[in-house]
Amino acid sequence: MDYFIELLFSGLTRGSIYALIALGYTMVYGIIGLINFAHGEIYMIGAFTAFIVATVLSIYGFPLIAIVIIAGIAAVVWSSSYGYTIEKIAYKPLRHAPRLSPLISAIGMSIFLQNYVLLAQTSDFLPFPRLIPDFPFMEPIAHIVGSTDLVILVTTVIVMVALTFIIKFTLIGKAMRATSQDRTMATLVGINVNRVISATFIIGSGLAAIGGLLIASHIGQINFYIGFLAGIKAFTAAVLGGIGSIPGAVLGSLILGLTESFATGYVSSDYEDVFAFSLLVLILIFKPSGLLGKATNQKV
Amino acid sequence: MKFTVSGKLFSTTACLMFALSAPALSFAGDTIKFGIAGPHSGDLASYGLPSAAAAKLVIDKFNANGGIKGKKIEILQEDDVCKPEIATNTATKLVSSGVEVVLGHICSGATIAAMPIYKDANILVMSPSATSDELTYSGKYPNFFRTIAPNAAQSPAMIDFAIDKLGLKKIAIIHDKGDYGKPLAEGAKLHVEKKGKGQVVLFEGITPGAMDYSAIVQKIKESGAEVVVFGGYHPEASKIVSIMKKKRLDTKFVSDDGVKDDTFIKVAGDDAEGVYAAGPQDNSANPLALKAKEEYKAAFNSDPGAFYENAYAATVVMLNAIEKAGGSTKLEDLKKVLQTEKVDTPVGAVSFDQKGDAIGVGFSMYVVEKGKYVVVK
């Protein structure tokens, strides 16, 4: 039973990590119908920003809690500005182009950012500072749930609640929902669609940056390539849950994380990805729009 | 008067020059042509240049003692920049200029690409550094020898260390599903079975680059393993050891040359303490190695780089083989000597097995202590 609980928590942690990234994919897709392949790189840039800020601050001897908060804010701001800029440079000029063009532009952006970080920083793995300390009250159950797992789970829940609040109750949230339903109509009723799209990119990128910070301090290392696999997995989770749907992204991520964890635990980690993607295929066969996705009739 | 003197001088000089050049011309066919191939320029030059320097130092010593059976040794050096596609040209060039033995190549990929050309020409090739298993285990290259242990030799080294030295019986073998890690892990598993002692309680591959290895760490714990033997590179190893520490697991961690890298210690930090890794044999106690190092320092006023000792050893054994074979450089004659005679070199007393691997050249185990890899005595 202990073993089951351990695997359950390891799956939940993994799922929460996926969820923080998957939300960015799903929000952007919901608004402009674009798969933002550069999103994984935004996550990586968030981790790098946090790394640089945290390293500098720890040299100056700041207390840990201050480092976490400042590094977190810096990562969110920096990543958001990247997300905002990418949208303006790579996607906005192509908004009325055929659907394939922004997709290629997104892939190009992803490759560009990876190589940019590779050249500007290093190709080596860098040790990420331990931003999350071992809490004494977690010690009795540290072998099941670590302090970092706990922080990741709690942060994810807080972020989800905040996001739901923004989307449900704020003006910008309403505008987002309107834009996602019908962009032309939203423009006609006076919503500044460009601003809504920018806001979406900013929020999505901020979430990815939080994810970057949490995951990097969980596994203790970063390099320029971490965004790729994280992006692919999170994208899979978003599709699983129904891309465009926010609760769907969270659900999909948790299912993906748990599947991987239990597949490793009870079968073999050799087949971790096999199980994850078989599940994806299976769900898409029976529910092509994902678990919580709405089946839409595309006007072609 | 003046004219006659200069006339005499002229004719004497001419005679002298002729006299000097004549034997030089006739010796041209009587030198032993020693090829050196490896990266001597480009970003991997630091792997190739120490080997070339080692060969030159040894050859100079031989030449100063009158060469081998009256023949001087002539060096032909060619650059392959560690690239397989260039290595084939390098090999062709060396073969067509008539080399009799070759020290090289340095990188495994380049060596594999060049070997067929030397094989067709029946030329003895000895690498100081190419560790690919294919070179000797495949049996494709009977003319290939090396003075470095093949990758595959790490598996028995890791297992013997875990079972005999650490006295642990229950072994979890983890690998990264890659070209380097997986064969090592499979070799380790076979060795445990062959050894009879010890038991493999878990054998699994992990996905490199994955964000979280908690599940596999839980599984290691559940399996009751006393030691984890990991085949792969340092990024995954450091993630696994940190998560093991986080999950309060004090299972020992034994890994390979891919982990014996200072980046591993840098990234894993305190969690790296007590991790064991196999690395190239430690020769620091060998007097011949110290002597070879001194020679390099005297000549270049700096410390020798990678594979210097292995290249030094390779040159010594090759030249010794030519000498013992009576000056012959025929592959069959040299092979016979290489496989029967033991020669003292900086990497120990070396002879070769049927495959072409050096007997007595292996891996040492290192352990992380206070942020540094030190040899386990």
XYZ file of C-alpha atoms in Angstrom:
677
model
C 0.000 0.000 0.000
C 2.885 2.318 0.817
C 4.274 1.650 -2.604
C 0.975 2.577 -4.218
C 0.822 5.877 -2.319
C 4.408 6.669 -3.229
C 3.690 6.112 -6.883
C 0.468 8.074 -6.612
C 2.311 11.120 -5.275
C 5.130 10.812 -7.754
C 2.477 10.717 -10.496
C 0.644 13.718 -9.067
C 3.859 15.736 -8.875
C 4.714 14.889 -12.430
C 1.171 15.660 -13.504
C 1.212 19.062 -11.790
C 4.427 19.922 -13.582
C 2.894 18.974 -16.913
C -0.207 20.966 -16.054
C 1.681 24.217 -15.490
C 3.126 23.952 -18.981
C 0.063 22.442 -20.651
C -2.068 25.409 -19.603
C -0.025 27.698 -21.824
C -0.578 25.439 -24.824
C -4.250 25.095 -24.244
C -4.932 28.806 -23.574
C -3.162 29.925 -26.731
C -4.897 27.259 -28.754
C -8.244 28.235 -27.273
C -7.824 31.855 -28.303
C -6.099 31.794 -31.679
C -6.132 28.131 -32.634
C -2.341 27.969 -32.782
C -0.081 25.335 -31.285
C 2.678 27.432 -29.805
C 5.629 25.104 -30.149
C 7.929 27.721 -28.648
C 6.114 27.294 -25.327
C 8.568 24.661 -24.085
C 11.345 27.173 -24.687
C 9.511 29.812 -22.658
C 9.505 27.326 -19.809
C 13.256 26.810 -20.293
C 13.895 30.555 -20.345
C 11.911 30.893 -17.133
C 14.134 28.292 -15.509
C 17.272 30.039 -16.759
C 16.126 33.436 -15.518
C 15.357 31.999 -12.109
C 18.765 30.299 -12.149
C 20.650 33.494 -12.930
C 18.725 35.657 -10.469
C 18.894 33.074 -7.692
C 22.623 32.554 -8.189
C 23.328 36.272 -8.092
C 21.135 36.842 -5.042
C 22.665 33.966 -3.127
C 26.093 35.495 -3.718
C 24.808 38.625 -2.000
C 23.554 36.480 0.868
C 19.812 37.100 0.585
C 17.595 34.868 2.733
C 16.144 31.873 0.919
C 12.540 33.047 0.981
C 13.518 36.380 -0.586
C 15.515 34.583 -3.247
C 12.555 32.360 -4.122
C 10.163 35.293 -4.388
C 12.471 37.596 -6.344
C 13.668 34.807 -8.652
C 10.077 33.736 -9.178
C 8.920 37.248 -10.044
C 11.913 37.825 -12.315
C 11.289 34.530 -14.119
C 7.599 35.324 -14.606
C 8.254 38.852 -15.870
C 11.092 37.836 -18.140
C 9.271 34.825 -19.620
C 6.095 36.856 -20.077
C 7.963 39.488 -22.011
C 9.403 36.753 -24.197
C 5.939 35.305 -24.723
C 4.575 38.756 -25.570
C 7.415 39.504 -27.985
C 7.227 36.132 -29.706
C 3.561 36.664 -30.376
C 4.204 40.120 -31.816
C 7.152 39.041 -33.963
C 6.323 35.526 -35.049
C 2.546 35.067 -34.908
C 0.768 38.379 -35.294
C 1.992 39.100 -38.829
C 0.736 35.647 -39.807
C -2.650 35.853 -38.152
C -4.528 35.816 -41.431
C -2.123 33.499 -43.220
C -3.004 29.839 -43.797
C -2.901 27.773 -40.569
C 0.309 26.035 -41.482
C 2.378 29.242 -41.633
C 2.185 30.230 -37.942
C 2.850 26.590 -37.051
C 6.110 26.625 -38.993
C 6.879 30.022 -37.507
C 6.355 28.523 -34.031
C 8.728 25.649 -34.722
C 11.270 28.118 -36.048
C 10.909 30.247 -32.939
C 11.450 27.187 -30.774
C 14.683 26.289 -32.573
C 15.810 29.901 -32.497
C 15.287 30.258 -28.750
C 17.035 26.980 -27.985
C 20.086 28.006 -29.946
C 19.981 31.496 -28.569
C 20.207 30.180 -25.018
C 22.840 27.670 -26.093
C 25.023 30.465 -27.463
C 24.258 33.096 -24.849
C 24.655 30.702 -21.909
C 26.231 27.286 -22.309
C 25.547 23.800 -23.595
C 26.553 22.305 -20.250
C 24.202 21.218 -17.537
C 24.108 23.818 -14.795
C 23.443 23.089 -11.141
C 20.200 24.785 -10.131
C 20.241 26.030 -6.522
C 18.044 24.207 -4.027
C 15.379 26.851 -3.636
C 13.007 24.608 -1.750
C 14.446 23.539 1.600
C 13.574 20.303 3.389
C 10.797 21.226 5.782
C 11.258 19.623 9.204
C 7.550 18.791 9.478
C 7.791 16.739 6.268
C 10.634 14.582 7.597
C 8.479 11.645 8.839
C 6.967 11.178 5.382
C 9.914 12.440 3.320
C 10.361 8.978 1.789
C 6.839 9.211 0.347
C 6.286 12.897 -0.385
C 9.243 15.222 -0.408
C 9.137 18.913 0.419
C 9.562 19.854 -3.218
C 6.680 17.569 -4.216
C 4.519 19.285 -1.649
C 5.483 22.760 -2.850
C 4.846 21.788 -6.470
C 1.416 20.356 -5.651
C 0.384 23.311 -3.508
C 1.639 25.898 -5.988
C -0.143 24.187 -8.836
C -3.405 24.193 -6.928
C -3.023 27.897 -6.035
C -2.191 28.780 -9.631
C -5.183 26.818 -10.934
C -7.539 28.551 -8.540
C -6.141 31.969 -9.445
C -6.385 31.203 -13.147
C -9.969 30.022 -12.831
C -10.766 33.207 -10.950
C -9.191 35.378 -13.648
C -11.035 33.639 -16.432
C -14.386 33.423 -14.711
C -14.656 36.756 -12.928
C -12.366 39.415 -14.358
C -12.929 41.638 -17.341
C -9.938 40.332 -19.224
C -11.125 36.793 -18.515
C -14.513 37.556 -19.981
C -12.829 39.119 -23.006
C -10.731 35.978 -23.386
C -13.727 33.746 -23.335
C -15.474 35.971 -25.852
C -12.456 36.022 -28.163
C -12.129 32.290 -27.927
C -15.780 31.787 -28.899
C -15.810 34.150 -31.856
C -12.997 36.525 -32.621
C -14.826 38.623 -35.230
C -17.860 39.043 -33.048
C -15.677 40.005 -30.098
C -14.067 42.714 -32.203
C -17.497 43.978 -33.226
C -18.640 44.406 -29.642
C -15.551 46.475 -28.912
C -13.069 44.019 -27.420
C -9.478 44.812 -28.243
C -8.613 41.358 -29.547
C -4.922 42.095 -29.940
C -4.682 42.989 -26.299
C -6.561 39.853 -25.295
C -4.201 37.706 -27.324
C -1.191 39.423 -25.775
C -2.654 38.880 -22.307
C -3.109 35.199 -23.068
C 0.505 34.829 -24.092
C 1.648 36.731 -21.010
C -0.382 34.580 -18.612
C 0.595 31.337 -20.320
C 4.274 32.274 -20.296
C 4.108 33.305 -16.654
C 2.686 29.890 -15.740
C 5.420 28.162 -17.689
C 8.032 30.229 -15.852
C 6.610 29.147 -12.484
C 6.774 25.588 -13.757
C 10.369 26.115 -14.834
C 11.382 27.414 -11.439
C 9.660 24.596 -9.541
C 10.888 21.768 -11.734
C 14.433 23.051 -11.921
C 14.681 23.240 -8.161
C 13.086 19.785 -7.923
C 15.583 18.053 -10.223
C 18.477 20.410 -9.519
C 19.781 20.939 -13.036
C 18.996 22.834 -16.224
C 20.319 23.161 -19.729
C 19.090 24.731 -22.957
C 17.346 21.571 -24.112
C 15.001 20.922 -21.173
C 12.117 22.704 -22.884
C 11.850 20.198 -25.691
C 10.765 17.079 -23.855
C 8.759 19.076 -21.318
C 6.961 20.802 -24.185
C 6.167 17.555 -25.975
C 4.808 15.919 -22.822
C 2.745 18.948 -21.847
C 1.393 19.230 -25.366
C 0.395 15.567 -25.218
C -1.354 16.226 -21.929
C -3.199 19.199 -23.405
C -4.403 17.139 -26.356
C -5.386 14.291 -24.037
C -7.556 16.582 -21.974
C -8.978 18.345 -25.007
C -6.873 21.181 -26.340
C -8.467 24.557 -25.779
C -10.054 23.479 -22.517
C -8.394 24.677 -19.299
C -9.796 22.037 -16.917
C -9.026 19.559 -19.685
C -5.334 20.484 -19.662
C -5.151 19.909 -15.910
C -7.030 16.626 -16.092
C -4.980 15.440 -19.054
C -1.735 16.311 -17.270
C -2.679 14.458 -14.109
C -3.767 11.401 -16.087
C -0.549 11.451 -18.074
C 1.588 11.854 -14.948
C -0.207 9.070 -13.097
C -0.090 6.729 -16.085
C 3.644 7.211 -16.416
C 4.240 6.759 -12.731
C 2.162 3.601 -12.413
C 3.516 2.184 -15.662
C 7.026 2.612 -14.290
C 6.082 1.266 -10.892
C 4.068 -1.771 -11.850
C 5.305 -2.639 -15.335
C 8.624 -1.180 -16.424
C 10.053 2.254 -16.991
C 11.171 1.005 -20.408
C 7.527 1.245 -21.399
C 6.706 4.506 -19.639
C 6.291 6.453 -22.881
C 4.648 3.535 -24.626
C 1.901 3.502 -22.024
C 1.517 7.271 -22.037
C 1.122 7.495 -25.788
C -1.006 4.352 -26.090
C -3.384 5.992 -23.660
C -3.408 9.119 -25.801
C -4.195 7.156 -28.942
C -6.896 5.182 -27.164
C -8.626 8.277 -25.838
C -8.413 10.030 -29.185
C -9.987 7.032 -30.907
C -13.038 7.181 -28.682
C -13.053 10.888 -28.057
C -11.279 12.660 -30.890
C -11.521 16.078 -29.269
C -9.931 14.889 -26.015
C -11.518 14.217 -22.644
C -13.073 17.629 -22.021
C -12.690 19.153 -25.455
C -15.711 20.359 -27.316
C -16.307 18.848 -30.710
C -16.412 21.827 -33.034
C -17.437 21.954 -36.626
C -14.641 23.628 -38.458
C -15.704 25.767 -41.351
C -13.121 24.914 -43.934
C 95.009 31.523 -55.702
C 91.804 32.713 -54.467
C 90.132 30.966 -57.303
C 91.753 27.638 -56.592
C 90.818 27.715 -52.971
C 87.241 28.411 -53.695
C 87.397 25.885 -56.484
C 88.641 23.254 -54.104
C 86.129 24.321 -51.543
C 83.415 24.049 -54.117
C 84.402 20.611 -55.241
C 84.826 19.372 -51.683
C 81.461 20.686 -50.741
C 79.955 19.126 -53.803
C 81.616 15.829 -52.998
C 80.494 16.013 -49.412
C 76.964 16.820 -50.379
C 76.920 13.946 -52.769
C 78.440 11.650 -50.234
C 75.870 12.699 -47.670
C 72.936 12.546 -49.952
C 73.794 9.183 -51.400
C 73.261 7.210 -48.219
C 70.226 9.293 -47.434
C 68.765 8.306 -50.748
C 69.543 4.664 -50.308
C 68.170 4.751 -46.716
C 64.849 6.114 -47.901
C 63.609 2.582 -48.455
C 65.219 1.456 -45.249
C 63.359 3.491 -42.698
C 60.421 2.141 -40.813
C 57.494 4.341 -41.636
C 55.440 4.982 -38.525
C 52.060 6.571 -39.116
C 50.322 8.786 -36.579
C 46.664 9.505 -37.190
C 44.274 11.494 -35.051
C 42.874 14.960 -34.542
C 45.778 17.386 -34.650
C 43.702 20.450 -35.342
C 40.139 21.531 -34.642
C 38.197 21.414 -31.404
C 39.222 17.876 -30.491
C 42.934 18.421 -31.096
C 43.540 18.152 -27.363
C 42.729 14.437 -27.662
C 45.172 13.823 -30.496
C 48.194 16.022 -29.905
C 49.399 14.384 -26.660
C 49.426 11.024 -28.462
C 51.471 12.413 -31.344
C 53.881 13.942 -28.845
C 54.178 10.629 -26.981
C 55.002 8.772 -30.196
C 57.632 11.343 -31.139
C 59.318 11.174 -27.734
C 59.517 7.374 -27.855
C 60.664 7.294 -31.471
C 63.355 9.890 -30.847
C 64.704 7.676 -28.088
C 64.763 4.641 -30.395
C 66.384 6.631 -33.177
C 69.007 8.001 -30.820
C 69.938 4.401 -30.000
C 70.400 3.615 -33.659
C 66.864 2.741 -34.601
C 65.610 -0.827 -34.985
C 68.017 -3.304 -36.635
C 69.873 -0.388 -38.161
C 66.739 1.175 -39.555
C 65.678 4.609 -38.440
C 62.026 5.242 -37.719
C 60.343 7.868 -39.807
C 57.151 9.577 -38.669
C 54.288 10.290 -41.032
C 51.631 12.331 -39.319
C 48.117 12.868 -40.681
C 45.208 14.811 -39.264
C 41.700 13.340 -39.204
C 39.997 15.993 -36.991
C 38.085 13.090 -35.389
C 35.704 12.957 -38.333
C 34.904 9.575 -39.869
C 34.568 11.036 -43.381
C 38.009 12.616 -43.165
C 39.558 9.611 -41.422
C 39.113 7.506 -44.566
C 41.172 10.038 -46.551
C 43.749 10.150 -43.796
C 44.045 6.375 -43.862
C 44.296 6.243 -47.666
C 46.999 8.867 -47.638
C 49.018 7.045 -44.990
C 48.669 3.699 -46.744
C 49.665 5.104 -50.121
C 52.736 6.745 -48.655
C 53.786 3.344 -47.417
C 53.330 3.372 -43.623
C 54.116 0.088 -41.950
C 52.413 0.552 -38.599
C 49.916 3.164 -37.435
C 49.320 4.721 -34.054
C 45.694 5.843 -34.087
C 43.089 6.807 -34.670
C 41.883 8.630 -31.600
C 38.084 8.807 -31.805
C 36.093 5.589 -32.063
C 33.990 6.783 -35.006
C 37.004 7.841 -37.025
C 38.808 4.614 -36.185
C 35.896 2.452 -37.315
C 35.714 4.381 -40.587
C 39.441 4.052 -41.267
C 39.960 0.413 -40.253
C 38.782 -1.272 -43.496
C 41.474 0.614 -45.435
C 44.266 -0.525 -43.118
C 42.826 -4.010 -43.065
C 43.013 -4.299 -46.846
C 46.619 -3.119 -46.706
C 47.425 -5.553 -43.845
C 48.816 -2.816 -41.633
C 48.987 -3.039 -37.863
C 46.920 -0.311 -36.210
C 47.023 0.456 -32.510
C 44.772 3.035 -30.906
C 45.539 4.648 -27.564
C 41.990 5.839 -27.042
C 39.228 4.287 -29.189
C 37.005 2.443 -26.728
C 34.176 1.270 -28.986
C 33.406 -2.403 -28.372
C 32.875 -3.040 -32.071
C 36.564 -2.588 -32.871
C 37.658 -5.721 -31.060
C 34.522 -7.671 -30.161
C 33.111 -7.839 -33.689
C 36.182 -9.705 -34.957
C 36.057 -7.608 -38.117
C 39.465 -6.044 -37.685
C 42.194 -8.621 -37.008
C 44.832 -5.906 -37.475
C 43.439 -3.707 -34.701
C 44.929 -3.425 -31.223
C 44.512 -0.918 -28.436
C 46.114 0.106 -25.179
C 42.899 1.321 -23.593
C 40.189 -0.859 -22.145
C 37.019 -1.233 -24.242
C 33.759 0.206 -22.932
C 32.447 -3.274 -22.272
C 35.177 -3.896 -19.702
C 33.438 -1.434 -17.406
C 30.506 -3.768 -16.764
C 32.529 -6.495 -15.024
C 34.555 -3.800 -13.268
C 31.409 -2.193 -11.816
C 29.846 -5.499 -10.795
C 33.025 -6.957 -9.287
C 33.434 -3.771 -7.336
C 29.873 -3.802 -6.019
C 29.904 -7.466 -5.066
C 33.489 -8.107 -3.988
C 34.620 -4.742 -2.651
C 31.381 -3.324 -1.278
C 30.023 -6.759 -0.395
C 26.542 -6.038 -1.715
C 24.360 -8.776 -3.139
C 21.090 -7.269 -4.361
C 21.723 -5.213 -7.453
C 19.400 -2.906 -9.375
C 20.677 -2.234 -12.891
C 19.389 0.933 -14.541
C 20.341 2.269 -17.963
C 19.433 5.166 -20.223
C 18.376 3.048 -23.233
C 21.229 4.648 -25.195
C 24.066 3.251 -27.328
C 26.489 3.691 -24.486
C 24.485 2.883 -21.380
C 22.363 -0.046 -22.496
C 25.149 -2.397 -23.616
C 26.958 -1.620 -20.366
C 23.882 -2.511 -18.338
C 23.319 -5.705 -20.308
C 26.968 -6.639 -19.844
C 26.627 -5.998 -16.133
C 23.583 -8.241 -15.901
C 25.352 -11.063 -17.749
C 28.345 -10.701 -15.478
C 26.213 -10.975 -12.338
C 24.654 -14.167 -13.695
C 28.050 -15.570 -14.656
C 29.543 -14.693 -11.306
C 26.889 -16.628 -9.413
C 27.197 -14.363 -6.391
C 24.747 -11.510 -6.178
C 21.366 -11.142 -7.759
C 19.815 -8.668 -10.176
C 16.613 -7.508 -8.477
C 15.722 -4.857 -11.043
C 16.720 -4.206 -14.638
C 15.189 -1.175 -16.294
C 15.732 1.555 -18.815
C 14.795 5.163 -18.164
C 14.018 7.963 -20.597
C 16.907 10.406 -20.774
C 15.868 14.014 -20.234
C 12.660 13.101 -18.392
C 11.609 15.669 -15.814
C 11.265 13.412 -12.853
C 12.662 10.033 -11.831
C 10.720 9.641 -8.576
C 8.808 6.606 -9.809
C 11.903 4.641 -10.758
C 13.552 5.615 -7.484
C 10.501 4.313 -5.582
C 10.795 1.137 -7.591
C 14.454 0.762 -6.676
C 13.449 1.119 -3.036
C 10.633 -1.391 -3.418
C 12.978 -3.915 -5.041
C 15.119 -3.929 -1.901
C 18.280 -3.312 -3.891
C 21.441 -2.597 -1.906
C 23.247 -1.032 -4.837
C 22.233 0.680 -8.057
C 24.456 0.060 -11.054
C 23.782 2.728 -13.646
C 24.804 2.683 -17.303
C 24.544 6.102 -18.882
C 25.703 9.672 -18.673
C 25.933 12.180 -15.849
C 22.780 14.303 -16.357
C 20.497 11.352 -15.600
C 22.810 10.027 -12.921
C 22.743 13.314 -11.039
C 18.950 13.479 -11.209
C 18.660 9.939 -9.873
C 21.099 10.447 -7.002
C 19.412 13.688 -5.933
C 15.990 12.070 -5.928
C 17.383 9.079 -4.046
C 18.656 11.478 -1.394
C 15.304 13.274 -1.336
C 13.519 9.968 -0.796
C 15.982 9.173 2.017
C 17.391 6.153 0.230
C 20.968 5.260 1.117
C 21.368 2.636 -1.567
C 24.892 2.782 -2.992
C 25.297 4.131 -6.500
C 27.895 2.658 -8.852
C 28.257 3.961 -12.364
C 30.452 4.206 -15.425
C 32.929 6.434 -17.172
C 30.082 8.610 -18.467
C 29.448 9.670 -14.887
C 33.093 10.068 -13.944
C 32.986 13.659 -15.050
C 33.447 16.746 -12.956
C 30.182 18.167 -14.314
C 28.435 15.385 -12.413
C 29.871 16.607 -9.119
C 29.156 20.221 -10.011
C 25.506 19.499 -10.830
C 24.713 16.952 -8.134
C 26.545 18.936 -5.450
C 26.432 17.319 -2.029
C 24.303 14.483 -3.345
C 27.290 13.292 -5.365
C 29.232 12.382 -2.224
C 29.850 8.660 -1.992
C 28.952 7.900 -5.605
C 31.274 5.359 -7.232
C 32.227 5.542 -10.890
C 34.501 3.541 -13.147
C 37.161 5.498 -14.958
C 40.307 4.880 -16.965
C 42.890 2.960 -14.975
C 44.871 5.030 -12.541
C 48.565 4.848 -13.447
C 49.831 7.420 -11.002
C 51.754 4.801 -9.016
C 53.500 3.305 -12.057
C 57.156 4.473 -12.190
C 57.183 4.221 -15.993
C 54.175 6.518 -16.176
C 55.946 9.024 -13.970
C 59.035 8.796 -16.143
C 57.003 9.311 -19.318
C 55.369 12.329 -17.739
C 58.761 13.766 -16.816
C 59.954 13.327 -20.399
C 56.957 15.253 -21.644
C 57.523 18.005 -19.117
C 61.190 18.269 -20.090
C 60.268 18.547 -23.755
C 57.188 20.761 -23.649
C 57.273 22.337 -20.223
C 53.653 21.463 -19.457
C 51.560 18.521 -18.283
C 50.654 15.891 -20.886
C 47.010 15.670 -21.876
C 44.519 12.886 -22.521
C 45.686 9.416 -23.580
C 49.350 10.378 -23.355
C 50.286 7.301 -21.328
C 48.238 5.009 -23.542
C 49.894 6.390 -26.677
C 53.302 6.137 -25.094
C 52.594 2.513 -24.248
C 51.260 1.786 -27.736
C 54.360 3.190 -29.394
C 56.638 1.229 -27.094
C 54.858 -2.079 -27.690
C 54.692 -1.572 -31.449
C 58.365 -0.718 -31.775
C 59.257 -3.560 -29.429
C 57.219 -5.936 -31.593
C 59.051 -4.800 -34.729
C 62.362 -5.315 -32.972
C 61.435 -8.779 -31.693
C 60.138 -9.729 -35.135
C 63.586 -9.020 -36.491
C 62.689 -5.735 -38.111
C 59.732 -7.200 -39.954
C 56.551 -5.154 -40.063
C 54.398 -7.954 -41.443
C 51.116 -8.151 -39.569
C 51.435 -11.887 -38.784
C 54.916 -11.480 -37.315
C 53.917 -8.482 -35.222
C 50.725 -10.131 -33.993
C 52.643 -13.145 -32.793
C 54.928 -10.939 -30.695
C 52.116 -8.724 -29.411
C 50.108 -11.705 -28.235
C 52.954 -13.535 -26.543
C 55.356 -10.930 -25.177
C 54.679 -8.854 -22.117
C 56.140 -5.375 -22.286
C 56.496 -2.950 -19.398
C 54.813 0.324 -20.274
C 53.353 3.342 -18.504
C 49.986 1.564 -18.401
C 51.452 -1.588 -16.857
C 52.868 -4.819 -18.267
C 50.971 -5.206 -21.501
C 50.294 -8.098 -23.836
C 47.276 -8.597 -26.059
C 44.477 -11.122 -26.282
C 43.168 -12.703 -29.481
C 40.710 -9.858 -30.020
C 43.327 -7.151 -29.809
C 42.549 -5.785 -26.367
C 45.375 -5.195 -23.961
C 45.502 -7.658 -21.069
C 46.100 -5.855 -17.822
C 44.682 -2.530 -18.944
C 41.378 -1.917 -17.266
C 39.266 0.438 -15.251
C 39.791 1.758 -11.783
C 36.944 2.659 -9.476
C 36.663 6.195 -8.217
C 34.525 7.637 -5.438
C 33.360 11.190 -4.858
C 34.937 12.522 -1.695
C 34.642 16.171 -0.671
C 33.661 17.229 -4.168
C 36.390 15.304 -5.999
C 36.826 11.929 -7.633
C 39.488 9.924 -5.868
C 40.691 6.410 -6.634
C 39.275 3.688 -4.415
C 42.263 1.819 -3.084
